[in-house]
PDB file of C-alpha atoms in Angstrom:
ATOM      1  CA  MET A   1      57.818  14.634   3.579  1.00  0.00           C
ATOM      2  CA  THR A   2      56.004  13.900   0.343  1.00  0.00           C
ATOM      3  CA  ARG A   3      57.009  11.117  -1.996  1.00  0.00           C
ATOM      4  CA  PHE A   4      56.253  11.306  -5.710  1.00  0.00           C
ATOM      5  CA  ILE A   5      55.055   8.550  -8.019  1.00  0.00           C
ATOM      6  CA  VAL A   6      54.989   9.428 -11.707  1.00  0.00           C
ATOM      7  CA  VAL A   7      52.720   7.313 -13.901  1.00  0.00           C
ATOM      8  CA  PRO A   8      52.953   8.212 -17.640  1.00  0.00           C
ATOM      9  CA  GLN A   9      49.638   6.455 -18.275  1.00  0.00           C
ATOM     10  CA  TRP A  10      47.812   7.336 -21.469  1.00  0.00           C
ATOM     11  CA  GLN A  11      45.586   4.289 -21.849  1.00  0.00           C
ATOM     12  CA  GLY A  12      42.791   5.824 -19.749  1.00  0.00           C
ATOM     13  CA  SER A  13      42.392   8.795 -22.081  1.00  0.00           C
ATOM     14  CA  ALA A  14      40.044   9.057 -25.049  1.00  0.00           C
ATOM     15  CA  SER A  15      41.891  12.005 -26.570  1.00  0.00           C
ATOM     16  CA  SER A  16      43.719  11.878 -29.890  1.00  0.00           C
ATOM     17  CA  ARG A  17      46.565  13.478 -27.906  1.00  0.00           C
ATOM     18  CA  ALA A  18      46.590  10.700 -25.329  1.00  0.00           C
ATOM     19  CA  MET A  19      50.178   9.609 -25.894  1.00  0.00           C
ATOM     20  CA  GLN A  20      51.379  13.159 -25.335  1.00  0.00           C
ATOM     21  CA  LEU A  21      50.452  12.626 -21.708  1.00  0.00           C
ATOM     22  CA  ILE A  22      53.689  10.617 -21.592  1.00  0.00           C
ATOM     23  CA  ASP A  23      55.684  13.737 -22.539  1.00  0.00           C
ATOM     24  CA  GLY A  24      53.850  15.741 -19.885  1.00  0.00           C
ATOM     25  CA  ALA A  25      54.493  13.218 -17.116  1.00  0.00           C
ATOM     26  CA  GLU A  26      58.148  12.872 -18.054  1.00  0.00           C
ATOM     27  CA  ALA A  27      58.632  16.648 -18.117  1.00  0.00           C
ATOM     28  CA  LEU A  28      57.166  16.937 -14.625  1.00  0.00           C
ATOM     29  CA  ALA A  29      59.278  14.009 -13.397  1.00  0.00           C
ATOM     30  CA  GLY A  30      62.410  15.830 -14.491  1.00  0.00           C
ATOM     31  CA  ASP A  31      61.749  18.643 -12.008  1.00  0.00           C
ATOM     32  CA  LEU A  32      60.815  16.488  -9.008  1.00  0.00           C
ATOM     33  CA  PRO A  33      63.368  15.537  -6.321  1.00  0.00           C
ATOM     34  CA  ARG A  34      64.979  12.418  -7.731  1.00  0.00           C
ATOM     35  CA  PRO A  35      65.638  10.562  -4.430  1.00  0.00           C
ATOM     36  CA  ARG A  36      61.958  10.817  -3.510  1.00  0.00           C
ATOM     37  CA  THR A  37      60.505  10.030  -6.948  1.00  0.00           C
ATOM     38  CA  VAL A  38      59.497   6.701  -8.470  1.00  0.00           C
ATOM     39  CA  VAL A  39      58.508   6.411 -12.144  1.00  0.00           C
ATOM     40  CA  VAL A  40      56.136   3.554 -12.977  1.00  0.00           C
ATOM     41  CA  ASP A  41      57.021   1.675 -16.157  1.00  0.00           C
ATOM     42  CA  VAL A  42      53.902   2.038 -18.308  1.00  0.00           C
ATOM     43  CA  PRO A  43      53.513  -0.410 -21.222  1.00  0.00           C
ATOM     44  CA  MET A  44      53.264   1.112 -24.664  1.00  0.00           C
ATOM     45  CA  GLU A  45      50.544  -1.228 -25.921  1.00  0.00           C
ATOM     46  CA  ALA A  46      46.966  -0.009 -25.813  1.00  0.00           C
ATOM     47  CA  GLY A  47      45.465  -3.172 -24.357  1.00  0.00           C
ATOM     48  CA  GLU A  48      41.983  -4.667 -24.667  1.00  0.00           C
ATOM     49  CA  ALA A  49      38.628  -4.024 -23.009  1.00  0.00           C
ATOM     50  CA  LEU A  50      38.208  -7.668 -21.879  1.00  0.00           C
ATOM     51  CA  ASP A  51      34.399  -7.321 -21.908  1.00  0.00           C
ATOM     52  CA  THR A  52      34.571  -4.774 -19.071  1.00  0.00           C
ATOM     53  CA  GLY A  53      33.191  -1.781 -20.947  1.00  0.00           C
ATOM     54  CA  VAL A  54      36.455   0.041 -20.166  1.00  0.00           C
ATOM     55  CA  LEU A  55      38.768   0.730 -23.076  1.00  0.00           C
ATOM     56  CA  ARG A  56      42.272  -0.760 -22.731  1.00  0.00           C
ATOM     57  CA  ALA A  57      41.371  -2.414 -19.435  1.00  0.00           C
ATOM     58  CA  SER A  58      44.112  -5.038 -19.718  1.00  0.00           C
ATOM     59  CA  SER A  59      46.893  -2.423 -19.798  1.00  0.00           C
ATOM     60  CA  LEU A  60      45.187  -0.335 -17.132  1.00  0.00           C
ATOM     61  CA  ARG A  61      45.106  -3.349 -14.813  1.00  0.00           C
ATOM     62  CA  ARG A  62      48.823  -3.969 -15.326  1.00  0.00           C
ATOM     63  CA  ILE A  63      49.604  -0.349 -14.530  1.00  0.00           C
ATOM     64  CA  ARG A  64      47.291  -0.425 -11.512  1.00  0.00           C
ATOM     65  CA  ALA A  65      49.172  -3.392 -10.071  1.00  0.00           C
ATOM     66  CA  GLN A  66      52.500  -1.578 -10.432  1.00  0.00           C
ATOM     67  CA  LEU A  67      51.072   1.623  -8.960  1.00  0.00           C
ATOM     68  CA  ASP A  68      49.578  -0.283  -6.012  1.00  0.00           C
ATOM     69  CA  ALA A  69      52.985  -1.828  -5.324  1.00  0.00           C
ATOM     70  CA  ALA A  70      54.729   1.552  -5.447  1.00  0.00           C
ATOM     71  CA  LEU A  71      52.141   3.125  -3.142  1.00  0.00           C
ATOM     72  CA  GLU A  72      52.461   0.338  -0.587  1.00  0.00           C
ATOM     73  CA  LEU A  73      56.165   1.101  -0.193  1.00  0.00           C
ATOM     74  CA  SER A  74      55.432   4.557   1.206  1.00  0.00           C
ATOM     75  CA  ALA A  75      54.110   5.316   4.681  1.00  0.00           C
ATOM     76  CA  GLU A  76      54.323   9.042   3.876  1.00  0.00           C
ATOM     77  CA  PRO A  77      51.899  11.185   1.867  1.00  0.00           C
ATOM     78  CA  VAL A  78      52.236  10.535  -1.859  1.00  0.00           C
ATOM     79  CA  LEU A  79      51.698  12.876  -4.784  1.00  0.00           C
ATOM     80  CA  THR A  80      50.807  10.715  -7.792  1.00  0.00           C
ATOM     81  CA  VAL A  81      51.499  12.407 -11.128  1.00  0.00           C
ATOM     82  CA  GLY A  82      49.830  11.206 -14.339  1.00  0.00           C
ATOM     83  CA  GLY A  83      49.187  10.655 -17.123  1.00  0.00           C
ATOM     84  CA  ASP A  84      45.452  10.632 -17.317  1.00  0.00           C
ATOM     85  CA  ALA A  85      43.043  10.908 -14.373  1.00  0.00           C
ATOM     86  CA  GLY A  86      42.762   7.122 -14.220  1.00  0.00           C
ATOM     87  CA  VAL A  87      45.811   7.108 -11.921  1.00  0.00           C
ATOM     88  CA  ALA A  88      43.769   8.676  -9.101  1.00  0.00           C
ATOM     89  CA  PRO A  89      41.596   5.737  -7.882  1.00  0.00           C
ATOM     90  CA  ALA A  90      44.588   3.624  -6.842  1.00  0.00           C
ATOM     91  CA  ALA A  91      46.130   6.554  -4.986  1.00  0.00           C
ATOM     92  CA  ILE A  92      42.813   7.351  -3.277  1.00  0.00           C
ATOM     93  CA  ALA A  93      42.463   3.708  -2.213  1.00  0.00           C
ATOM     94  CA  HIS A  94      45.921   3.939  -0.645  1.00  0.00           C
ATOM     95  CA  ALA A  95      44.900   7.070   1.278  1.00  0.00           C
ATOM     96  CA  ALA A  96      41.531   5.615   2.312  1.00  0.00           C
ATOM     97  CA  ALA A  97      43.265   2.597   3.831  1.00  0.00           C
ATOM     98  CA  ARG A  98      44.998   4.993   6.223  1.00  0.00           C
ATOM     99  CA  CYS A  99      42.010   7.196   7.084  1.00  0.00           C
ATOM    100  CA  SER A 100      38.648   6.023   8.356  1.00  0.00           C
ATOM    101  CA  ARG A 101      36.879   9.191   7.163  1.00  0.00           C
ATOM    102  CA  LEU A 102      38.679  10.344   4.026  1.00  0.00           C
ATOM    103  CA  ALA A 103      37.461  13.473   2.239  1.00  0.00           C
ATOM    104  CA  VAL A 104      38.151  13.832  -1.475  1.00  0.00           C
ATOM    105  CA  LEU A 105      38.413  17.204  -3.187  1.00  0.00           C
ATOM    106  CA  TRP A 106      38.166  16.538  -6.922  1.00  0.00           C
ATOM    107  CA  VAL A 107      39.297  19.592  -8.918  1.00  0.00           C
ATOM    108  CA  ALA A 108      38.481  19.089 -12.592  1.00  0.00           C
ATOM    109  CA  ALA A 109      36.449  20.664 -15.370  1.00  0.00           C
ATOM    110  CA  HIS A 110      34.969  17.240 -16.188  1.00  0.00           C
ATOM    111  CA  PRO A 111      33.785  15.450 -13.020  1.00  0.00           C
ATOM    112  CA  ALA A 112      34.496  11.906 -14.290  1.00  0.00           C
ATOM    113  CA  LEU A 113      31.345  10.430 -12.749  1.00  0.00           C
ATOM    114  CA  HIS A 114      30.494   8.048 -15.576  1.00  0.00           C
ATOM    115  CA  ASP A 115      30.429   4.266 -15.450  1.00  0.00           C
ATOM    116  CA  PRO A 116      30.930   1.820 -18.343  1.00  0.00           C
ATOM    117  CA  SER A 117      27.252   2.004 -19.312  1.00  0.00           C
ATOM    118  CA  SER A 118      27.067   5.804 -19.480  1.00  0.00           C
ATOM    119  CA  SER A 119      30.506   6.864 -20.695  1.00  0.00           C
ATOM    120  CA  PRO A 120      30.322   8.144 -24.277  1.00  0.00           C
ATOM    121  CA  SER A 121      33.871   6.978 -24.979  1.00  0.00           C
ATOM    122  CA  GLY A 122      34.512   4.051 -22.636  1.00  0.00           C
ATOM    123  CA  ALA A 123      37.727   5.767 -21.505  1.00  0.00           C
ATOM    124  CA  PHE A 124      38.580   5.155 -17.875  1.00  0.00           C
ATOM    125  CA  GLU A 125      39.396   8.810 -17.198  1.00  0.00           C
ATOM    126  CA  THR A 126      35.691   9.587 -17.726  1.00  0.00           C
ATOM    127  CA  MET A 127      34.885   7.107 -14.923  1.00  0.00           C
ATOM    128  CA  ALA A 128      37.714   7.862 -12.502  1.00  0.00           C
ATOM    129  CA  LEU A 129      35.673   9.512  -9.742  1.00  0.00           C
ATOM    130  CA  GLY A 130      32.843   7.068 -10.378  1.00  0.00           C
ATOM    131  CA  ALA A 131      35.364   4.274  -9.785  1.00  0.00           C
ATOM    132  CA  VAL A 132      36.362   5.881  -6.475  1.00  0.00           C
ATOM    133  CA  LEU A 133      32.701   5.747  -5.454  1.00  0.00           C
ATOM    134  CA  GLY A 134      32.319   2.082  -6.384  1.00  0.00           C
ATOM    135  CA  ARG A 135      30.414   2.616  -9.633  1.00  0.00           C
ATOM    136  CA  THR A 136      33.055   1.080 -11.906  1.00  0.00           C
ATOM    137  CA  ASP A 137      34.796  -2.188 -11.184  1.00  0.00           C
ATOM    138  CA  ALA A 138      36.725  -3.842 -14.052  1.00  0.00           C
ATOM    139  CA  GLY A 139      39.460  -4.489 -11.489  1.00  0.00           C
ATOM    140  CA  LEU A 140      40.131  -0.746 -11.331  1.00  0.00           C
ATOM    141  CA  GLY A 141      37.670   0.729  -8.843  1.00  0.00           C
ATOM    142  CA  LEU A 142      37.204   0.897  -5.083  1.00  0.00           C
ATOM    143  CA  ALA A 143      34.616  -1.064  -3.149  1.00  0.00           C
ATOM    144  CA  PRO A 144      31.363   0.857  -2.618  1.00  0.00           C
ATOM    145  CA  GLY A 145      31.465   2.761   0.652  1.00  0.00           C
ATOM    146  CA  THR A 146      35.265   3.045   0.802  1.00  0.00           C
ATOM    147  CA  VAL A 147      34.840   6.778   0.244  1.00  0.00           C
ATOM    148  CA  ALA A 148      31.520   8.229   1.415  1.00  0.00           C
ATOM    149  CA  PRO A 149      29.820  10.418  -1.241  1.00  0.00           C
ATOM    150  CA  GLU A 150      29.036  13.065   1.368  1.00  0.00           C
ATOM    151  CA  ARG A 151      32.783  13.542   1.823  1.00  0.00           C
ATOM    152  CA  VAL A 152      33.400  14.108  -1.909  1.00  0.00           C
ATOM    153  CA  LEU A 153      33.465  17.701  -3.119  1.00  0.00           C
ATOM    154  CA  LEU A 154      33.779  18.841  -6.727  1.00  0.00           C
ATOM    155  CA  ALA A 155      35.613  22.048  -7.553  1.00  0.00           C
ATOM    156  CA  ALA A 156      35.884  23.919 -10.868  1.00  0.00           C
ATOM    157  CA  ALA A 157      33.581  21.381 -12.578  1.00  0.00           C
ATOM    158  CA  ARG A 158      31.889  23.220 -15.435  1.00  0.00           C
ATOM    159  CA  ALA A 159      31.627  20.606 -18.177  1.00  0.00           C
ATOM    160  CA  ALA A 160      29.445  17.896 -16.633  1.00  0.00           C
ATOM    161  CA  ASP A 161      27.041  16.136 -18.960  1.00  0.00           C
ATOM    162  CA  ALA A 162      23.519  15.044 -18.058  1.00  0.00           C
ATOM    163  CA  ALA A 163      24.549  11.576 -16.874  1.00  0.00           C
ATOM    164  CA  GLU A 164      27.190  12.990 -14.537  1.00  0.00           C
ATOM    165  CA  GLU A 165      24.800  15.600 -13.178  1.00  0.00           C
ATOM    166  CA  ALA A 166      22.308  12.816 -12.436  1.00  0.00           C
ATOM    167  CA  VAL A 167      24.928  10.814 -10.510  1.00  0.00           C
ATOM    168  CA  ALA A 168      25.984  13.878  -8.521  1.00  0.00           C
ATOM    169  CA  ALA A 169      22.353  14.597  -7.633  1.00  0.00           C
ATOM    170  CA  GLU A 170      21.672  10.958  -6.708  1.00  0.00           C
ATOM    171  CA  LEU A 171      24.692  10.757  -4.408  1.00  0.00           C
ATOM    172  CA  GLY A 172      24.414  14.281  -3.032  1.00  0.00           C
ATOM    173  CA  ILE A 173      27.840  15.340  -4.291  1.00  0.00           C
ATOM    174  CA  ARG A 174      28.265  19.089  -3.991  1.00  0.00           C
ATOM    175  CA  SER A 175      29.999  21.221  -6.622  1.00  0.00           C
ATOM    176  CA  PHE A 176      31.697  24.593  -6.219  1.00  0.00           C
ATOM    177  CA  LEU A 177      33.283  26.978  -8.685  1.00  0.00           C
ATOM    178  CA  ILE A 178      36.680  28.536  -8.045  1.00  0.00           C
ATOM    179  CA  PRO A 179      37.080  31.391  -7.219  1.00  0.00           C
ATOM    180  CA  GLY A 180      33.385  32.319  -7.014  1.00  0.00           C
ATOM    181  CA  ASP A 181      32.407  29.611  -4.496  1.00  0.00           C
ATOM    182  CA  THR A 182      35.741  29.103  -2.734  1.00  0.00           C
ATOM    183  CA  ASP A 183      34.389  30.219   0.640  1.00  0.00           C
ATOM    184  CA  GLY A 184      31.443  27.849   0.277  1.00  0.00           C
ATOM    185  CA  LEU A 185      33.779  25.022  -0.697  1.00  0.00           C
ATOM    186  CA  LEU A 186      35.954  25.533   2.367  1.00  0.00           C
ATOM    187  CA  ALA A 187      32.926  25.812   4.650  1.00  0.00           C
ATOM    188  CA  ALA A 188      31.551  22.568   3.225  1.00  0.00           C
ATOM    189  CA  LEU A 189      34.887  20.833   3.734  1.00  0.00           C
ATOM    190  CA  SER A 190      34.938  21.968   7.358  1.00  0.00           C
ATOM    191  CA  GLY A 191      31.604  20.245   7.873  1.00  0.00           C
ATOM    192  CA  VAL A 192      32.277  16.797   6.406  1.00  0.00           C
ATOM    193  CA  ASP A 193      33.791  15.257   9.559  1.00  0.00           C
ATOM    194  CA  ALA A 194      36.940  14.007   7.841  1.00  0.00           C
ATOM    195  CA  ASP A 195      40.198  12.818   9.390  1.00  0.00           C
ATOM    196  CA  GLY A 196      42.200  13.177   6.183  1.00  0.00           C
ATOM    197  CA  LEU A 197      42.033  14.963   2.832  1.00  0.00           C
ATOM    198  CA  TYR A 198      42.907  13.746  -0.643  1.00  0.00           C
ATOM    199  CA  VAL A 199      43.116  16.350  -3.419  1.00  0.00           C
ATOM    200  CA  HIS A 200      43.018  15.456  -7.099  1.00  0.00           C
ATOM    201  CA  VAL A 201      43.764  18.196  -9.636  1.00  0.00           C
ATOM    202  CA  ASP A 202      43.317  17.772 -13.356  1.00  0.00           C
ATOM    203  CA  VAL A 203      45.160  20.364 -15.439  1.00  0.00           C
ATOM    204  CA  ALA A 204      41.974  21.117 -17.400  1.00  0.00           C
ATOM    205  CA  ALA A 205      40.452  22.495 -14.198  1.00  0.00           C
ATOM    206  CA  LEU A 206      42.463  25.623 -14.950  1.00  0.00           C
ATOM    207  CA  ASP A 207      41.423  28.356 -17.304  1.00  0.00           C
ATOM    208  CA  PRO A 208      43.003  27.663 -20.727  1.00  0.00           C
ATOM    209  CA  SER A 209      44.950  30.920 -20.429  1.00  0.00           C
ATOM    210  CA  ALA A 210      46.936  29.456 -17.523  1.00  0.00           C
ATOM    211  CA  VAL A 211      48.434  26.385 -19.236  1.00  0.00           C
ATOM    212  CA  THR A 212      48.618  25.488 -22.924  1.00  0.00           C
ATOM    213  CA  GLY A 213      49.050  21.708 -22.557  1.00  0.00           C
ATOM    214  CA  MET A 214      45.459  20.627 -21.966  1.00  0.00           C
ATOM    215  CA  VAL A 215      43.685  17.668 -23.517  1.00  0.00           C
ATOM    216  CA  ARG A 216      40.176  19.161 -23.271  1.00  0.00           C
ATOM    217  CA  PRO A 217      40.350  22.866 -22.379  1.00  0.00           C
ATOM    218  CA  VAL A 218      37.198  24.431 -20.924  1.00  0.00           C
ATOM    219  CA  PRO A 219      36.901  28.229 -20.591  1.00  0.00           C
ATOM    220  CA  PHE A 220      36.186  30.176 -17.408  1.00  0.00           C
ATOM    221  CA  GLY A 221      38.304  28.137 -15.036  1.00  0.00           C
ATOM    222  CA  PRO A 222      40.448  29.394 -12.154  1.00  0.00           C
ATOM    223  CA  SER A 223      43.911  30.851 -12.456  1.00  0.00           C
ATOM    224  CA  VAL A 224      46.834  29.005 -10.883  1.00  0.00           C
ATOM    225  CA  THR A 225      46.788  31.499  -8.021  1.00  0.00           C
ATOM    226  CA  GLU A 226      43.075  30.952  -7.392  1.00  0.00           C
ATOM    227  CA  LEU A 227      43.405  27.186  -7.534  1.00  0.00           C
ATOM    228  CA  THR A 228      46.430  26.993  -5.238  1.00  0.00           C
ATOM    229  CA  ALA A 229      44.749  29.354  -2.759  1.00  0.00           C
ATOM    230  CA  ALA A 230      41.737  27.034  -2.610  1.00  0.00           C
ATOM    231  CA  VAL A 231      43.996  24.017  -2.056  1.00  0.00           C
ATOM    232  CA  ALA A 232      45.856  25.858   0.697  1.00  0.00           C
ATOM    233  CA  GLY A 233      42.562  26.730   2.389  1.00  0.00           C
ATOM    234  CA  ALA A 234      41.445  23.112   2.171  1.00  0.00           C
ATOM    235  CA  ARG A 235      44.690  21.920   3.760  1.00  0.00           C
ATOM    236  CA  GLU A 236      44.203  24.330   6.643  1.00  0.00           C
ATOM    237  CA  ARG A 237      40.896  22.626   7.453  1.00  0.00           C
ATOM    238  CA  VAL A 238      41.725  18.939   6.992  1.00  0.00           C
ATOM    239  CA  PRO A 239      45.210  17.354   6.999  1.00  0.00           C
ATOM    240  CA  LEU A 240      46.402  16.344   3.557  1.00  0.00           C
ATOM    241  CA  VAL A 241      47.170  12.622   3.276  1.00  0.00           C
ATOM    242  CA  GLY A 242      47.562  12.264  -0.487  1.00  0.00           C
ATOM    243  CA  ALA A 243      47.133  14.013  -3.825  1.00  0.00           C
ATOM    244  CA  SER A 244      47.323  13.554  -7.557  1.00  0.00           C
ATOM    245  CA  LEU A 245      47.879  15.721 -10.622  1.00  0.00           C
ATOM    246  CA  SER A 246      46.795  14.588 -14.072  1.00  0.00           C
ATOM    247  CA  GLY A 247      46.131  15.716 -17.608  1.00  0.00           C
ATOM    248  CA  TYR A 248      49.257  17.591 -18.685  1.00  0.00           C
ATOM    249  CA  SER A 249      49.392  16.998 -22.439  1.00  0.00           C
ATOM    250  CA  PRO A 250      51.909  19.277 -24.184  1.00  0.00           C
ATOM    251  CA  ALA A 251      51.655  19.706 -27.936  1.00  0.00           C
ATOM    252  CA  SER A 252      55.022  17.955 -28.356  1.00  0.00           C
ATOM    253  CA  ALA A 253      58.022  16.820 -26.347  1.00  0.00           C
ATOM    254  CA  ALA A 254      59.883  19.890 -27.590  1.00  0.00           C
ATOM    255  CA  VAL A 255      57.546  22.242 -25.723  1.00  0.00           C
ATOM    256  CA  ALA A 256      56.843  20.000 -22.743  1.00  0.00           C
ATOM    257  CA  THR A 257      58.776  22.257 -20.376  1.00  0.00           C
ATOM    258  CA  ASP A 258      56.896  25.426 -21.396  1.00  0.00           C
ATOM    259  CA  ASP A 259      54.153  25.026 -18.781  1.00  0.00           C
ATOM    260  CA  LEU A 260      56.315  23.742 -15.947  1.00  0.00           C
ATOM    261  CA  GLY A 261      56.295  27.046 -14.053  1.00  0.00           C
ATOM    262  CA  PRO A 262      52.576  27.104 -13.286  1.00  0.00           C
ATOM    263  CA  LEU A 263      52.341  23.330 -12.938  1.00  0.00           C
ATOM    264  CA  LEU A 264      55.138  23.205 -10.387  1.00  0.00           C
ATOM    265  CA  ARG A 265      53.277  25.820  -8.359  1.00  0.00           C
ATOM    266  CA  ILE A 266      50.394  23.337  -8.211  1.00  0.00           C
ATOM    267  CA  VAL A 267      52.805  20.550  -7.266  1.00  0.00           C
ATOM    268  CA  GLY A 268      54.065  22.771  -4.454  1.00  0.00           C
ATOM    269  CA  ALA A 269      50.515  23.315  -3.212  1.00  0.00           C
ATOM    270  CA  LEU A 270      49.867  19.562  -3.191  1.00  0.00           C
ATOM    271  CA  ALA A 271      53.203  18.345  -1.807  1.00  0.00           C
TER     272      ALA A 271
END
């Protein structure tokens, strides 16, 4: 059975709506099975960069330590719920420690392949996948080679900038649209020789018509049905060993439950 770790982290986001990620995480936590859910206590202070090139690195490190501790208590698959996408590297490290050939399916409009020198904002969420691939340290990333780039697949990425496109080309990371390239995505996943699958979904991967609470909406994304079908197909090919969901940023706490229907369908696909 899946365990759930909710991390209302906002410090990795560059958005002016960053603190509304707290409302989103708390709304999702309220609909998860309480006996199987842990909520990480996220500090309210922003924190300092500490000469790392990563905004708010001091707070992010504190949260990472708490998240690592929560992950270590579970021998079962974990669905980590943010907060911003910066919660994913710790959860992927936990999964990689249990699989020698972990595949990562990263479903997001923005591929998050920056490092501190290329990120236009310095926000950790812009570097999250780069951190998984060993391109960002600051006490927040994985060691290079922990996850092989050839086992990383991008899905629904349609807002990459030039620096991210260059990294993807350098590392040979393949990108597929959903639903147009779903068959190609699943065929590629079948060929990566993986013994476990980690799926990260950022809410902004969806078309803006599907969910209103997005930090950086990008048009022409998949519907919830198209996204969950792709996740289901991926799980049929490689066993799921972990997942994360990030980026739910409702306009206010008062409307935080408005999008729970579609988001809980995604939780169901990942759990």
